[in-house]
Short mmCIF file of C-alpha atoms in Angstrom, two decimals:
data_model
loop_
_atom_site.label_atom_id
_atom_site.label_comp_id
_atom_site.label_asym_id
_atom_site.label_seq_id
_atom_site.Cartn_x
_atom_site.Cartn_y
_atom_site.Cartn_z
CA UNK A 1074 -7.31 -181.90 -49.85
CA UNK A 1075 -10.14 -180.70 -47.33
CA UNK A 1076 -11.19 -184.58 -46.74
CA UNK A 1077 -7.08 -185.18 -45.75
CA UNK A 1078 -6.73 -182.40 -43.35
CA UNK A 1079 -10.04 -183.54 -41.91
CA UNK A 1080 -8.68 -186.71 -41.25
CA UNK A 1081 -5.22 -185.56 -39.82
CA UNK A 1082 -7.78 -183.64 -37.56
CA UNK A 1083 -9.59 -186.76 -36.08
CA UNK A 1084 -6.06 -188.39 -35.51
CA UNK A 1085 -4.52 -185.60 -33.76
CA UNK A 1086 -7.88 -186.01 -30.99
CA UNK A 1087 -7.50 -189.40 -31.03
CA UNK A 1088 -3.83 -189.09 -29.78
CA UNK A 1089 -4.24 -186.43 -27.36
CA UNK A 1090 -7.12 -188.47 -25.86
CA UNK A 1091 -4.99 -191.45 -25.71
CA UNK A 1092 -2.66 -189.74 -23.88
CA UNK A 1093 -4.72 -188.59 -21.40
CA UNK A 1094 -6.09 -191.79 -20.40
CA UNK A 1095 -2.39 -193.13 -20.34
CA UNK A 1096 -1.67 -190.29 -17.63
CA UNK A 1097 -4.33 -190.65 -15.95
CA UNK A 1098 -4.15 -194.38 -15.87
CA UNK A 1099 -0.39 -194.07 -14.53
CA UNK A 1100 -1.51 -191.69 -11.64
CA UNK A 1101 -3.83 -193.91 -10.32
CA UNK A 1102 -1.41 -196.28 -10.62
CA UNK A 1103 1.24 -194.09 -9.08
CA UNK A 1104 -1.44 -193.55 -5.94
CA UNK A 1105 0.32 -194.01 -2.81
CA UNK A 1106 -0.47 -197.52 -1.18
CA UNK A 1107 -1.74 -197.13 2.53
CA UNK A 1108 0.73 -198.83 4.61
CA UNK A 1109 -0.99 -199.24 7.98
CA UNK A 1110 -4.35 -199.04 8.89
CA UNK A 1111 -3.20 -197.05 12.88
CA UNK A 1112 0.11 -195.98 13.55
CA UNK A 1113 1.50 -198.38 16.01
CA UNK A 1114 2.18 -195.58 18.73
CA UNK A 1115 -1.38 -195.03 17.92
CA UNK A 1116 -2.06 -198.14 18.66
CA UNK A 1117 -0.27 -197.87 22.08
CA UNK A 1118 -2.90 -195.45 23.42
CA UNK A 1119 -4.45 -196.81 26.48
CA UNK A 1120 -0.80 -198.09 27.55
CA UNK A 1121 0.74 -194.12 27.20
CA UNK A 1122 -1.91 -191.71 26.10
CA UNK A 1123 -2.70 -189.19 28.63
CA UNK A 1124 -6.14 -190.31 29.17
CA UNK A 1125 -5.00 -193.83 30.91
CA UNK A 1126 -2.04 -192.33 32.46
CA UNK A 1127 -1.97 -188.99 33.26
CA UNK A 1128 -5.52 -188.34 34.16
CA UNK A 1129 -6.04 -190.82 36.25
CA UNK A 1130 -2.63 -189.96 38.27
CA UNK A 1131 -4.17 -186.30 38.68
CA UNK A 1132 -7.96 -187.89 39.64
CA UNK A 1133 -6.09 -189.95 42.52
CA UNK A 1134 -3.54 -187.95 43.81
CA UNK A 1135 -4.09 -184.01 42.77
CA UNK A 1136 -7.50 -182.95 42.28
CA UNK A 1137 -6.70 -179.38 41.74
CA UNK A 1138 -3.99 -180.31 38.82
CA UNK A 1139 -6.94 -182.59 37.25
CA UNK A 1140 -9.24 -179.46 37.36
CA UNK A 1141 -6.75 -177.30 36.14
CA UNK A 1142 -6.06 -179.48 32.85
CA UNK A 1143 -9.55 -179.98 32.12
CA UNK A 1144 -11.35 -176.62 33.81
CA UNK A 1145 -13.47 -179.39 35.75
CA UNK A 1146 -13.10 -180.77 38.66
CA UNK A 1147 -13.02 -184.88 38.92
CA UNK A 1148 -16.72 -185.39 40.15
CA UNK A 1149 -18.08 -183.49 37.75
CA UNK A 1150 -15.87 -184.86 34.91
CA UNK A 1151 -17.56 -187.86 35.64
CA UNK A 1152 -20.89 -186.44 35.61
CA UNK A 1153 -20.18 -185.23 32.58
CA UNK A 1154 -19.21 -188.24 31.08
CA UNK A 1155 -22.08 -190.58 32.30
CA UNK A 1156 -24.58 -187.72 31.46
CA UNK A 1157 -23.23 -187.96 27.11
CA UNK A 1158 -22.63 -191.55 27.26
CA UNK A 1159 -25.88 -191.85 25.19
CA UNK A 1160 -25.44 -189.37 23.17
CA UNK A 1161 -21.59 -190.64 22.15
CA UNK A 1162 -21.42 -194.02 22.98
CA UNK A 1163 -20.32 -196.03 19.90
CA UNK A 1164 -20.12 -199.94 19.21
CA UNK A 1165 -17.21 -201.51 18.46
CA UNK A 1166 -16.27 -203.35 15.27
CA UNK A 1167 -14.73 -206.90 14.55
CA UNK A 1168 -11.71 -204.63 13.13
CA UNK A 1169 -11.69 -201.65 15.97
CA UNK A 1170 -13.01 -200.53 19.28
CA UNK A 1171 -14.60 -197.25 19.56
CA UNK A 1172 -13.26 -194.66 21.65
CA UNK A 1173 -14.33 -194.40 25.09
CA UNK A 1174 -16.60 -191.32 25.92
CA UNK A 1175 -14.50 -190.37 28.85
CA UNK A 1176 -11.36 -189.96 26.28
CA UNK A 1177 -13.87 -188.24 23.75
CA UNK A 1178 -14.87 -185.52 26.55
CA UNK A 1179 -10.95 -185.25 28.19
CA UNK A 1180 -10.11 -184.14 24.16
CA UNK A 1181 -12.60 -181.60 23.94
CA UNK A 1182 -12.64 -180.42 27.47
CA UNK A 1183 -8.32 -180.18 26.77
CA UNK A 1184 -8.98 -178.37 23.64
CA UNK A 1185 -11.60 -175.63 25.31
CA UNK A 1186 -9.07 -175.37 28.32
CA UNK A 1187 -6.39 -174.42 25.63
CA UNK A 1188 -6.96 -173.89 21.99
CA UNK A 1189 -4.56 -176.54 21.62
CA UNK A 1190 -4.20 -177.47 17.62
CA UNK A 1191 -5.62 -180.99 16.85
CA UNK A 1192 -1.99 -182.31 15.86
CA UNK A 1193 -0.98 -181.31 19.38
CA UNK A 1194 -3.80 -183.35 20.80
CA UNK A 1195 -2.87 -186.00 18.95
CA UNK A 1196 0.55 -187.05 20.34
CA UNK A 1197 -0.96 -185.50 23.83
CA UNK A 1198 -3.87 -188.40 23.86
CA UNK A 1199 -3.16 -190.95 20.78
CA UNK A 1200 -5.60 -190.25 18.99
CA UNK A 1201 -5.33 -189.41 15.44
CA UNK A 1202 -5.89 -185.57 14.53
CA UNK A 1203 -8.62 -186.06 11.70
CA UNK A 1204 -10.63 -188.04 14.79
CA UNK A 1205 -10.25 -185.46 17.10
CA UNK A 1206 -11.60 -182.83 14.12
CA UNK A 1207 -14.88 -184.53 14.46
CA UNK A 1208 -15.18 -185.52 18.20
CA UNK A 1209 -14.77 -182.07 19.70
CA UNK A 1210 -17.40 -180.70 17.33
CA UNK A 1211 -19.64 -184.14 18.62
CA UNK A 1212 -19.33 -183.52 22.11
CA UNK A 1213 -19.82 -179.72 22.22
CA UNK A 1214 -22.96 -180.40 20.07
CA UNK A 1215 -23.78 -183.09 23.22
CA UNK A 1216 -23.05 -180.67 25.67
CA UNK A 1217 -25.30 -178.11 24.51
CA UNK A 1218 -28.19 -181.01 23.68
CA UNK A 1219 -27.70 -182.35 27.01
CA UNK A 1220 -27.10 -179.08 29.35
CA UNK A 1221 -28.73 -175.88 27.78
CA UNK A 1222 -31.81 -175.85 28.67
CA UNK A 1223 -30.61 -176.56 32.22
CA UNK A 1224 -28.12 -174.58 32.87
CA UNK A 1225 -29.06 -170.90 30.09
CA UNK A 1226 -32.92 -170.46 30.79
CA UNK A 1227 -33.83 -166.75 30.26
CA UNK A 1228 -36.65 -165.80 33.03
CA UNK A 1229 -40.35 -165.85 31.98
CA UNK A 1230 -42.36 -165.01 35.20
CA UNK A 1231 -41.76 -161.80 37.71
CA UNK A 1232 -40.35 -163.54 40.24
CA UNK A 1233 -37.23 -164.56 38.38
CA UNK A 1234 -36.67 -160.91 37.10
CA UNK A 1235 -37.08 -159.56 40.56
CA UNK A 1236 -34.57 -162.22 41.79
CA UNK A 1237 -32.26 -160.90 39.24
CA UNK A 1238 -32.86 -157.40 40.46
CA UNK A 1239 -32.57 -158.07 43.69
CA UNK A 1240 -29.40 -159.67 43.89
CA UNK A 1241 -27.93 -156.26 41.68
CA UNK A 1242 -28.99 -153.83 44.43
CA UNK A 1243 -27.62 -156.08 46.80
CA UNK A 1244 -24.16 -157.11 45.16
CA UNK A 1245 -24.13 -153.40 42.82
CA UNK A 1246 -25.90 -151.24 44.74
CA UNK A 1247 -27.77 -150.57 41.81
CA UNK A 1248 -31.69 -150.91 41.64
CA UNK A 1249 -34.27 -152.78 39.33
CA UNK A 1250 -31.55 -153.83 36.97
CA UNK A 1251 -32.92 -157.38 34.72
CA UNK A 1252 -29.20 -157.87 33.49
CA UNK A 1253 -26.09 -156.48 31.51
CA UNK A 1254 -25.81 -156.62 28.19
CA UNK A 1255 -23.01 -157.05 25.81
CA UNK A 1256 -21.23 -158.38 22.60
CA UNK A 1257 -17.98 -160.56 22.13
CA UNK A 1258 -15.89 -160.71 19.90
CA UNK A 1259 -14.67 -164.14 18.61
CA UNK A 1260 -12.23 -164.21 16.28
CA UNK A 1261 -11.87 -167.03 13.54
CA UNK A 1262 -9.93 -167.92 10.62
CA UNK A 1263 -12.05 -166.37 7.51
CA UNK A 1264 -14.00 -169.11 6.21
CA UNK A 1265 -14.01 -169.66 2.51
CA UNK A 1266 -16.23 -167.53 0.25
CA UNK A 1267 -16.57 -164.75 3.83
CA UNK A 1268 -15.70 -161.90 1.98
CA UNK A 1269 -16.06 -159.00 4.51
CA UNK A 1270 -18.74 -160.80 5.87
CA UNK A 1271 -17.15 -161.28 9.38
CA UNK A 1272 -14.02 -158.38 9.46
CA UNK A 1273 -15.42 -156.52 12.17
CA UNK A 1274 -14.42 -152.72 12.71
CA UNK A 1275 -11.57 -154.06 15.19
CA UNK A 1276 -9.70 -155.74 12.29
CA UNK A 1277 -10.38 -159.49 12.33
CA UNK A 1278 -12.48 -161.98 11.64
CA UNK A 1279 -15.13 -162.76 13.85
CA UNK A 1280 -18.28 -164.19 15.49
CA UNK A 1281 -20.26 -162.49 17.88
CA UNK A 1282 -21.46 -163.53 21.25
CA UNK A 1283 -24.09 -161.22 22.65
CA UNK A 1284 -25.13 -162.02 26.11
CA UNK A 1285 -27.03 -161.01 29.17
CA UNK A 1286 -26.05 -161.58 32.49
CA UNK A 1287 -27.10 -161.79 35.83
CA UNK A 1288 -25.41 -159.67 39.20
CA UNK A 1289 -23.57 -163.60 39.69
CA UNK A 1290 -21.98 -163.45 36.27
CA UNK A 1291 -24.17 -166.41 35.10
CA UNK A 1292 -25.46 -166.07 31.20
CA UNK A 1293 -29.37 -165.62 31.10
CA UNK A 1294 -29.55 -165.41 27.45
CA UNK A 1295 -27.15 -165.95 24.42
CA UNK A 1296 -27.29 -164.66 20.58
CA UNK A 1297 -24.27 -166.95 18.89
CA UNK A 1298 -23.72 -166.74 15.48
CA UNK A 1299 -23.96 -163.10 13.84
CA UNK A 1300 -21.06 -162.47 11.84
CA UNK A 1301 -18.35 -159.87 13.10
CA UNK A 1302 -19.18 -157.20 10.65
CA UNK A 1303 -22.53 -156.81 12.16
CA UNK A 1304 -22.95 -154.23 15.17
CA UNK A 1305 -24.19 -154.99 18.95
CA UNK A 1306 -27.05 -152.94 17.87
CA UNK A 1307 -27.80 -154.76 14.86
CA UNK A 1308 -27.86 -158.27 16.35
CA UNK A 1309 -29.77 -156.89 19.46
CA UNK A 1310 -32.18 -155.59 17.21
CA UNK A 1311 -33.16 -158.89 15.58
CA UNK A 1312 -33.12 -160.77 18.40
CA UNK A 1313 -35.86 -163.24 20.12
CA UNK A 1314 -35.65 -161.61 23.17
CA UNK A 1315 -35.76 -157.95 22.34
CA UNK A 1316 -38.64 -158.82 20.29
CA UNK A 1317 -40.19 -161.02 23.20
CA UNK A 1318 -39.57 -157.28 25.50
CA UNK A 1319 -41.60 -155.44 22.97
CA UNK A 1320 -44.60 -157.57 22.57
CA UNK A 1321 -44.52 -157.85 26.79
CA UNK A 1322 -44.57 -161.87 26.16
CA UNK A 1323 -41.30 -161.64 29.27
CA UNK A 1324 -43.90 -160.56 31.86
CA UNK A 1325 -40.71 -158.06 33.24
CA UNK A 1326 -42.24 -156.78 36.36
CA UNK A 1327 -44.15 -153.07 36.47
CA UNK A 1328 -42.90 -150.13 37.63
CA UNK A 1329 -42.13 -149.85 41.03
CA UNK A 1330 -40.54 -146.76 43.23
CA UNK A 1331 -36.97 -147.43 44.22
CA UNK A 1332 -36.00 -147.68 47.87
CA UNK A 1333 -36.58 -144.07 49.80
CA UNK A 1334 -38.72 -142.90 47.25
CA UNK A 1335 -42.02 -141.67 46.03
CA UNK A 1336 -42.09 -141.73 42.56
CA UNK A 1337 -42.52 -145.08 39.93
CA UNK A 1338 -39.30 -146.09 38.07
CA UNK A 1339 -38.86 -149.39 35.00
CA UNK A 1340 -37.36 -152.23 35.29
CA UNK A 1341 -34.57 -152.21 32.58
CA UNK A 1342 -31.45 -153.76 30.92
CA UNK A 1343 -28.21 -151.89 31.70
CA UNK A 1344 -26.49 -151.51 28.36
CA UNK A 1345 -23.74 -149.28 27.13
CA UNK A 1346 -23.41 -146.48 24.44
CA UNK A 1347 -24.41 -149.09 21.50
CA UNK A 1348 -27.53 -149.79 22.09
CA UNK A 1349 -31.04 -147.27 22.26
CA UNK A 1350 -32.17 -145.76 24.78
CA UNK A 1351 -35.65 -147.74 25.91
CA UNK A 1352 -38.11 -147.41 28.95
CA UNK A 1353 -36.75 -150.87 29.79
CA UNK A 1354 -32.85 -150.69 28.15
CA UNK A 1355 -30.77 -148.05 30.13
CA UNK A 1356 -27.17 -146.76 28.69
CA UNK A 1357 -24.99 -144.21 30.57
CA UNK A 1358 -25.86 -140.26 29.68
CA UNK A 1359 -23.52 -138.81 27.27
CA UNK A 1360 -19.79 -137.56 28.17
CA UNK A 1361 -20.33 -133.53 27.40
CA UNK A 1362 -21.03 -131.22 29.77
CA UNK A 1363 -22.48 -133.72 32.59
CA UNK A 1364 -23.40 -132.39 36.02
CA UNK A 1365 -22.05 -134.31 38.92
CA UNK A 1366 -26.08 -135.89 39.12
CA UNK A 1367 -25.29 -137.41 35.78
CA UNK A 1368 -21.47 -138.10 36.54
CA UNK A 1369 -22.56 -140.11 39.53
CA UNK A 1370 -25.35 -142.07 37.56
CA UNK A 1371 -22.89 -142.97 34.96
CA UNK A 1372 -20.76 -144.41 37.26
CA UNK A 1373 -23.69 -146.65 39.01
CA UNK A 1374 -24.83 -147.90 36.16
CA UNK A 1375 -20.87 -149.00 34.53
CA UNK A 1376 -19.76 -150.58 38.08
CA UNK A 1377 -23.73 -152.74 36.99
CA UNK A 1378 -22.78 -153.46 33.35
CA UNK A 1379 -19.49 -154.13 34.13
CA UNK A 1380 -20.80 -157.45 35.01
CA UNK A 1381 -21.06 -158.74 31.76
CA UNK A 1382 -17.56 -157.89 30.84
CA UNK A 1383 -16.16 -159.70 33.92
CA UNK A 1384 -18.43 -162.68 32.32
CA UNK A 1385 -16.85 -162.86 29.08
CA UNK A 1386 -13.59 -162.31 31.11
CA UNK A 1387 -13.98 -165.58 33.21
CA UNK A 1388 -15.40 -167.16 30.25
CA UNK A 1389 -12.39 -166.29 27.79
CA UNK A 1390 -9.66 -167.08 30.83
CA UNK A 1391 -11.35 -170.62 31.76
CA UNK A 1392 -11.63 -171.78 27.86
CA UNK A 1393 -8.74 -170.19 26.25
CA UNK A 1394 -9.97 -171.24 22.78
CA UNK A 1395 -11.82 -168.29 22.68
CA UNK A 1396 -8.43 -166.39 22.98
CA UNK A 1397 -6.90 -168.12 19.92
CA UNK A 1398 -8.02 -167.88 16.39
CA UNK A 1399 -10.86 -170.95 16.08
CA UNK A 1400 -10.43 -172.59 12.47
CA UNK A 1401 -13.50 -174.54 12.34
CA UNK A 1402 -16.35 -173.79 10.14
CA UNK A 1403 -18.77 -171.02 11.33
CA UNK A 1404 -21.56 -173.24 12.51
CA UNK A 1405 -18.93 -175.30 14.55
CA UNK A 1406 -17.55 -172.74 15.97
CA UNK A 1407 -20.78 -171.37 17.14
CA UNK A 1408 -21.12 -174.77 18.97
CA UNK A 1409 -18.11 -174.52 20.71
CA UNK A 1410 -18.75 -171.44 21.45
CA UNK A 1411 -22.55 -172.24 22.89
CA UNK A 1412 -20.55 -175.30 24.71
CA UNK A 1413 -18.30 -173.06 26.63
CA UNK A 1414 -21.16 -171.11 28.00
CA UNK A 1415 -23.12 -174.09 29.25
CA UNK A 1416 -20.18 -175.70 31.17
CA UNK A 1417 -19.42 -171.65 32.38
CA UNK A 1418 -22.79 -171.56 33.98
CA UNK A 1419 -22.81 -175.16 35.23
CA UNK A 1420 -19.13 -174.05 37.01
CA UNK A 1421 -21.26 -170.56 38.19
CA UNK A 1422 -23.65 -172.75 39.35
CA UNK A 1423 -21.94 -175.31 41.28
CA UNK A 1424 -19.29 -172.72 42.59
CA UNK A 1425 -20.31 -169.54 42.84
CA UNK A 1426 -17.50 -167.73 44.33
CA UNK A 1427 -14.82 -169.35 41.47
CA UNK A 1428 -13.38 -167.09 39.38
#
């Protein structure tokens, strides 16, 4: 009796396994067959896609359209262009041709300018949306290889930090100020596995962009990458650069008497209510029971700092990603990010007076 159920046992595997091979077998079987390798209106793309027709309508006849699409102007599109052509030039197959660089850079600089979703990009240029999903993180990762260093160099010597001063008491009417600095918010779809990770206290998800900027609204330094839950005082405090201010490796120039006066004063980092008080980090005094001294001070020092919130400002306005909710993955969204700052300093650079 015990060696027949043992055996109805077996059989009863034996069947079920069966029958999941069979079903298994008939889904792969069921597997939907790929049709076409490209779509033809795909396919179509330098006849009708935006990038052979468009474009090159606004680069001839309306430079100011062309800039206002892309946030560039034509010239330095190009610039652009020839400057990643290295870095994203691809050869072409017997079976396909790559994409050219200049399309690659008009996708990315489109979806910056916009926040545009990649399936909206796709009919826009021809291109398929999975593509585009890789190519903007590509050429923001170019952009940053390419133009950082160039374009977001912190000063080192006390000449550039009394430059930077200088041009504060001369635009802010406020004396031996080194920068403003400040956090941004951006948010981002919560990635999987985030947790509370990056809910910040203003209700989203988010990455933080701590900067410090100069009197011309140019980014000296960035911090990219901290996750929203974390404060500005928090991410300040592990910083490079804070770090590089303690151990005096910044050479920030000594104390020096401000104009009409007698008596030595820092050289600091205007800051707001966030961050601790240092001998070279100045925040406003507190609200209670100021005298008009203080009152008057406070204000000096916000019309300064307000700097780097007209920065993010122009940033944010210019690349209207940063408005939207980015869905990438943290790390490539802190390259878009860090790719938005180098082509805003490049555009502070080459036109200073453009808002």
């Amino acid at each position: 009796m015990e060696m027949t159920n043992y055996g109805l046992l077996i059989h009863n595997h034996i069947l079920k396994l069966r029958m999941l091979l069979n079903r298994h077998r008939h889904k792969r079987i069921d597997r939907r067959v790929r049709t076409v390798w490209v779509r033809d209106w795909i396919g179509r793309r330098s006849q009708f896609g935006f990038y052979a027709q468009l474009l090159d309508e606004l680069r001839c006849e309306d430079t100011v359209s062309f800039k206002n699409f892309l946030r560039v102007d034509p010239t330095m599109f190009q610039e652009i262009v020839n400057r990643l052509t290295p870095r994203l030039q691809k050869k072409d197959t017997w079976y396909r041709k790559a994409l050219p660089v200049g399309l690659k850079v008009a996708i990315t600089l489109r979806y910056l300018a916009t926040g545009d979703s990649y399936h909206s990009l796709m009919y826009l240029f021809r291109v398929p949306h999975n593509t585009i999903s890789n190519l903007v993180v590509q050429v923001c990762e170019a952009i940053i290889s390419e133009y950082a260093e160039d374009v977001i160099n912190t000063p080192t010597e006390e000449a550039e930090w009394l430059a930077i001063s200088q041009e504060f008491s001369d635009m802010w009417q406020f004396h031996h100020v080194l920068g403003a600095l400040d956090g941004k918010h951006v948010a981002i779809k919560c990635p999987a596995g985030g947790g509370s990770k990056y809910y910040n206290y203003k209700g989203f998800h988010s990455i933080v962009l701590m900067g410090l900027v100069d009197a011309n609204y140019k980014f000296k330094w960035v911090n990219v990458g901290a996750p929203g839950a974390c404060s500005d005082a928090q991410i300040w405090n592990q910083s490079d650069l804070k770090n590089h201010i303690i151990d005096e490796n910044m050479h920030i120039p000594k104390a020096e008497p401000l104009p009409n006066d007698d008596k030595d004063i820092p050289y600091f980092i205007v800051g707001d209510d966030a961050f601790a008080l240092r001998s070279w980090l100045m925040k406003p005094f507190s609200r209670r029971n100021m005298t008009l001294e203080e009152r008057v001070f406070n204000y000096r020092l916000s019309r300064s700092r307000r700097v780097v919130e007209n920065a993010f400002g122009i940033l944010a306005n210019r690349f209207q990603c940063l408005l939207s909710t980015l869905k990438q993955e943290p790390n490539n969204v802190v390259s878009i990010i860090l790719a938005c700052v180098c082509l805003h300093n490049i555009m502070r650079i080459r036109y200073p007076g453009d808002q």
